[in-house]
């Protein structure tokens, strides 16, 4: 499973319009709903909010990977985006966030869910890669950067 296959350009938003943590969660879940990847948008949003309440998914260095498990997700699905201005997200390092990856899947996809979280985390450890992603001018450019990173 490649992240770039889970994340076509149609599920990447540049820029995201949300200005609060909850706005961004709602917007990213809405991207998956509009793509037909999740059924009940409110149920999926609730699952993501519940996971976020346990511990912030703001992993630091301006990155957040909100995620949740819901039976309303037919399979593992991913959306991503960049905000123009960093948003307070209760990140572990206390810094605001401008790079977001959302993962949602059913319980049956738990293994792939963990693998995807790990792969995202590994990719965004690189300062230069994060900078390139946040400088992407279009969803297509963002996606191409993901493809390139996975091939190297």
PDB file of C-alpha atoms in Angstrom, residues 37-117:
ATOM      1  CA  UNK A  37     -15.042   7.314   0.886  1.00  0.00           C
ATOM      2  CA  UNK A  38     -17.127   7.640   4.056  1.00  0.00           C
ATOM      3  CA  UNK A  39     -20.853   7.319   4.611  1.00  0.00           C
ATOM      4  CA  UNK A  40     -22.183   9.198   7.623  1.00  0.00           C
ATOM      5  CA  UNK A  41     -20.011  12.309   7.781  1.00  0.00           C
ATOM      6  CA  UNK A  42     -21.107  13.198  11.325  1.00  0.00           C
ATOM      7  CA  UNK A  43     -20.312   9.708  12.637  1.00  0.00           C
ATOM      8  CA  UNK A  44     -16.845   9.771  11.085  1.00  0.00           C
ATOM      9  CA  UNK A  45     -16.200  13.269  12.436  1.00  0.00           C
ATOM     10  CA  UNK A  46     -17.278  12.065  15.893  1.00  0.00           C
ATOM     11  CA  UNK A  47     -14.785   9.166  15.701  1.00  0.00           C
ATOM     12  CA  UNK A  48     -11.958  11.525  14.710  1.00  0.00           C
ATOM     13  CA  UNK A  49     -12.881  13.989  17.475  1.00  0.00           C
ATOM     14  CA  UNK A  50     -12.973  11.171  20.039  1.00  0.00           C
ATOM     15  CA  UNK A  51      -9.500  10.039  19.048  1.00  0.00           C
ATOM     16  CA  UNK A  52      -8.268  13.624  19.159  1.00  0.00           C
ATOM     17  CA  UNK A  53      -9.676  14.027  22.684  1.00  0.00           C
ATOM     18  CA  UNK A  54      -7.457  11.167  23.913  1.00  0.00           C
ATOM     19  CA  UNK A  55      -4.240  12.815  22.737  1.00  0.00           C
ATOM     20  CA  UNK A  56      -3.593  15.468  20.134  1.00  0.00           C
ATOM     21  CA  UNK A  57      -2.500  14.138  16.766  1.00  0.00           C
ATOM     22  CA  UNK A  58      -0.426  17.274  16.247  1.00  0.00           C
ATOM     23  CA  UNK A  59       2.902  15.421  16.107  1.00  0.00           C
ATOM     24  CA  UNK A  60       5.099  18.514  16.010  1.00  0.00           C
ATOM     25  CA  UNK A  61       7.032  20.507  13.435  1.00  0.00           C
ATOM     26  CA  UNK A  62       3.807  21.937  12.005  1.00  0.00           C
ATOM     27  CA  UNK A  63       2.267  18.522  11.207  1.00  0.00           C
ATOM     28  CA  UNK A  64      -0.963  16.866  12.380  1.00  0.00           C
ATOM     29  CA  UNK A  65      -2.234  13.406  11.479  1.00  0.00           C
ATOM     30  CA  UNK A  66      -5.794  13.255  12.802  1.00  0.00           C
ATOM     31  CA  UNK A  67      -7.284   9.810  12.452  1.00  0.00           C
ATOM     32  CA  UNK A  68     -10.118   7.614  13.597  1.00  0.00           C
ATOM     33  CA  UNK A  69     -11.855   4.309  13.129  1.00  0.00           C
ATOM     34  CA  UNK A  70     -15.460   4.122  12.028  1.00  0.00           C
ATOM     35  CA  UNK A  71     -17.706   1.501  10.462  1.00  0.00           C
ATOM     36  CA  UNK A  72     -18.872   4.327   8.157  1.00  0.00           C
ATOM     37  CA  UNK A  73     -15.548   4.107   6.336  1.00  0.00           C
ATOM     38  CA  UNK A  74     -15.652   1.261   3.853  1.00  0.00           C
ATOM     39  CA  UNK A  75     -11.874   1.020   3.684  1.00  0.00           C
ATOM     40  CA  UNK A  76      -8.834   3.003   4.727  1.00  0.00           C
ATOM     41  CA  UNK A  77      -9.153   6.514   3.287  1.00  0.00           C
ATOM     42  CA  UNK A  78      -6.896   9.540   3.391  1.00  0.00           C
ATOM     43  CA  UNK A  79      -7.162  13.295   2.813  1.00  0.00           C
ATOM     44  CA  UNK A  80      -4.560  16.022   3.235  1.00  0.00           C
ATOM     45  CA  UNK A  81      -4.131  19.734   3.034  1.00  0.00           C
ATOM     46  CA  UNK A  82      -2.174  22.841   3.853  1.00  0.00           C
ATOM     47  CA  UNK A  83      -3.399  25.997   5.575  1.00  0.00           C
ATOM     48  CA  UNK A  84      -2.160  29.442   4.535  1.00  0.00           C
ATOM     49  CA  UNK A  85      -1.545  30.335   8.167  1.00  0.00           C
ATOM     50  CA  UNK A  86      -0.625  27.833  10.882  1.00  0.00           C
ATOM     51  CA  UNK A  87      -3.513  26.831  13.171  1.00  0.00           C
ATOM     52  CA  UNK A  88      -3.394  26.060  16.903  1.00  0.00           C
ATOM     53  CA  UNK A  89      -3.853  22.280  17.150  1.00  0.00           C
ATOM     54  CA  UNK A  90      -2.579  21.406  20.646  1.00  0.00           C
ATOM     55  CA  UNK A  91       0.493  19.868  19.014  1.00  0.00           C
ATOM     56  CA  UNK A  92       2.935  17.962  21.184  1.00  0.00           C
ATOM     57  CA  UNK A  93       5.616  20.618  20.638  1.00  0.00           C
ATOM     58  CA  UNK A  94       3.188  23.482  21.334  1.00  0.00           C
ATOM     59  CA  UNK A  95       3.634  24.941  17.848  1.00  0.00           C
ATOM     60  CA  UNK A  96       0.772  25.630  15.424  1.00  0.00           C
ATOM     61  CA  UNK A  97       0.150  23.324  12.469  1.00  0.00           C
ATOM     62  CA  UNK A  98      -0.152  23.945   8.735  1.00  0.00           C
ATOM     63  CA  UNK A  99       0.273  20.443   7.229  1.00  0.00           C
ATOM     64  CA  UNK A 100      -2.566  17.967   7.767  1.00  0.00           C
ATOM     65  CA  UNK A 101      -3.094  14.310   6.879  1.00  0.00           C
ATOM     66  CA  UNK A 102      -6.404  12.650   7.828  1.00  0.00           C
ATOM     67  CA  UNK A 103      -6.736   8.850   7.995  1.00  0.00           C
ATOM     68  CA  UNK A 104     -10.066   7.122   8.525  1.00  0.00           C
ATOM     69  CA  UNK A 105     -10.852   3.440   8.278  1.00  0.00           C
ATOM     70  CA  UNK A 106     -12.952   0.622   9.693  1.00  0.00           C
ATOM     71  CA  UNK A 107     -11.670  -1.619  12.501  1.00  0.00           C
ATOM     72  CA  UNK A 108     -10.930  -4.282   9.898  1.00  0.00           C
ATOM     73  CA  UNK A 109      -8.253  -2.010   8.381  1.00  0.00           C
ATOM     74  CA  UNK A 110      -6.406  -1.483  11.688  1.00  0.00           C
ATOM     75  CA  UNK A 111      -3.135  -2.975  10.392  1.00  0.00           C
ATOM     76  CA  UNK A 112      -3.044  -0.802   7.281  1.00  0.00           C
ATOM     77  CA  UNK A 113      -4.103   2.180   9.396  1.00  0.00           C
ATOM     78  CA  UNK A 114      -1.051   1.801  11.648  1.00  0.00           C
ATOM     79  CA  UNK A 115       1.261   1.245   8.659  1.00  0.00           C
ATOM     80  CA  UNK A 116      -0.037   4.402   6.976  1.00  0.00           C
ATOM     81  CA  UNK A 117       0.420   6.454  10.161  1.00  0.00           C
TER      82      UNK A 117
END
